[in-house]
Amino acid sequence: MTEPRIGDVYGEVLRDALAVATGIGPRPLVGGRLPRPVIEIIERDDGLINGAPAAHYLDPPADWQPYDHRAVDRVRGATLDV
């Protein structure tokens, strides 16, 4: 049995999504040829497991959801997005 790899999983998701969006960098491929969408898997402690495309992390503000704009409008000072 191999041990799980420990690392920056979130950073890898962002790197892969950026590579698919721009064509720059190593891209996850389907069948060795076609870029595949990068899916973020979310597992909560209440047992919910869900997947969603990670490309939305790269969206410009014009494409953000209204709740994202409301949150950013309320930010003051140094902020850590958790």
Short mmCIF file of C-alpha atoms in Angstrom, two decimals:
data_model
loop_
_atom_site.label_atom_id
_atom_site.label_comp_id
_atom_site.label_asym_id
_atom_site.label_seq_id
_atom_site.Cartn_x
_atom_site.Cartn_y
_atom_site.Cartn_z
CA MET A 1 0.00 0.00 0.00
CA THR A 2 1.33 3.44 -0.88
CA GLU A 3 1.04 6.44 1.40
CA PRO A 4 -1.09 9.38 0.28
CA ARG A 5 0.84 12.24 -1.27
CA ILE A 6 0.84 15.34 0.88
CA GLY A 7 1.05 18.69 -0.89
CA ASP A 8 -0.75 21.80 -2.03
CA VAL A 9 -3.83 20.21 -3.59
CA TYR A 10 -5.64 23.54 -3.98
CA GLY A 11 -2.59 25.02 -5.71
CA GLU A 12 -2.47 22.06 -8.08
CA VAL A 13 -6.16 22.52 -8.96
CA LEU A 14 -5.54 26.20 -9.76
CA ARG A 15 -2.40 25.39 -11.78
CA ASP A 16 -4.24 22.75 -13.82
CA ALA A 17 -7.27 25.02 -14.42
CA LEU A 18 -4.97 27.83 -15.57
CA ALA A 19 -3.09 25.46 -17.89
CA VAL A 20 -6.36 24.29 -19.48
CA ALA A 21 -7.63 27.88 -19.85
CA THR A 22 -4.43 29.29 -21.34
CA GLY A 23 -2.78 26.27 -22.96
CA ILE A 24 0.38 27.10 -21.02
CA GLY A 25 1.88 24.49 -18.72
CA PRO A 26 1.17 20.81 -18.14
CA ARG A 27 -2.50 20.12 -18.79
CA PRO A 28 -4.51 17.13 -17.61
CA LEU A 29 -5.47 15.25 -20.76
CA VAL A 30 -8.13 12.78 -21.86
CA GLY A 31 -6.74 9.99 -24.00
CA GLY A 32 -3.39 11.79 -24.11
CA ARG A 33 -4.71 14.46 -26.50
CA LEU A 34 -7.66 16.57 -25.34
CA PRO A 35 -7.61 18.88 -22.32
CA ARG A 36 -10.12 17.74 -19.75
CA PRO A 37 -11.96 20.05 -17.38
CA VAL A 38 -10.45 20.33 -13.93
CA ILE A 39 -12.94 19.29 -11.26
CA GLU A 40 -12.64 20.35 -7.63
CA ILE A 41 -13.86 17.64 -5.25
CA ILE A 42 -15.35 18.96 -2.03
CA GLU A 43 -15.80 16.61 0.93
CA ARG A 44 -17.37 18.01 4.07
CA ASP A 45 -17.30 16.53 7.54
CA ASP A 46 -21.07 15.96 7.38
CA GLY A 47 -20.52 13.39 4.62
CA LEU A 48 -21.44 15.51 1.58
CA ILE A 49 -19.16 14.89 -1.39
CA ASN A 50 -19.56 17.16 -4.40
CA GLY A 51 -17.63 18.09 -7.51
CA ALA A 52 -17.59 21.32 -9.48
CA PRO A 53 -15.49 22.76 -12.31
CA ALA A 54 -12.52 24.69 -10.93
CA ALA A 55 -12.46 27.15 -13.85
CA HIS A 56 -14.69 29.60 -11.94
CA TYR A 57 -11.69 30.49 -9.74
CA LEU A 58 -10.21 32.20 -12.81
CA ASP A 59 -13.33 34.19 -13.73
CA PRO A 60 -12.96 37.96 -14.05
CA PRO A 61 -15.14 40.09 -11.72
CA ALA A 62 -17.72 40.60 -14.49
CA ASP A 63 -18.51 36.87 -14.29
CA TRP A 64 -18.66 36.59 -10.47
CA GLN A 65 -21.84 35.67 -8.66
CA PRO A 66 -23.72 38.46 -6.84
CA TYR A 67 -22.77 37.02 -3.43
CA ASP A 68 -19.07 37.25 -4.38
CA HIS A 69 -19.48 40.95 -5.22
CA ARG A 70 -21.31 41.57 -1.93
CA ALA A 71 -18.52 39.86 0.02
CA VAL A 72 -15.77 41.84 -1.71
CA ASP A 73 -17.68 45.10 -1.20
CA ARG A 74 -17.61 44.48 2.56
CA VAL A 75 -13.88 43.76 2.83
CA ARG A 76 -11.83 46.30 4.74
CA GLY A 77 -8.11 46.13 5.48
CA ALA A 78 -5.91 43.04 5.22
CA THR A 79 -8.00 39.97 4.40
CA LEU A 80 -7.35 36.24 4.30
CA ASP A 81 -9.74 34.34 2.01
CA VAL A 82 -10.20 30.98 3.67
#
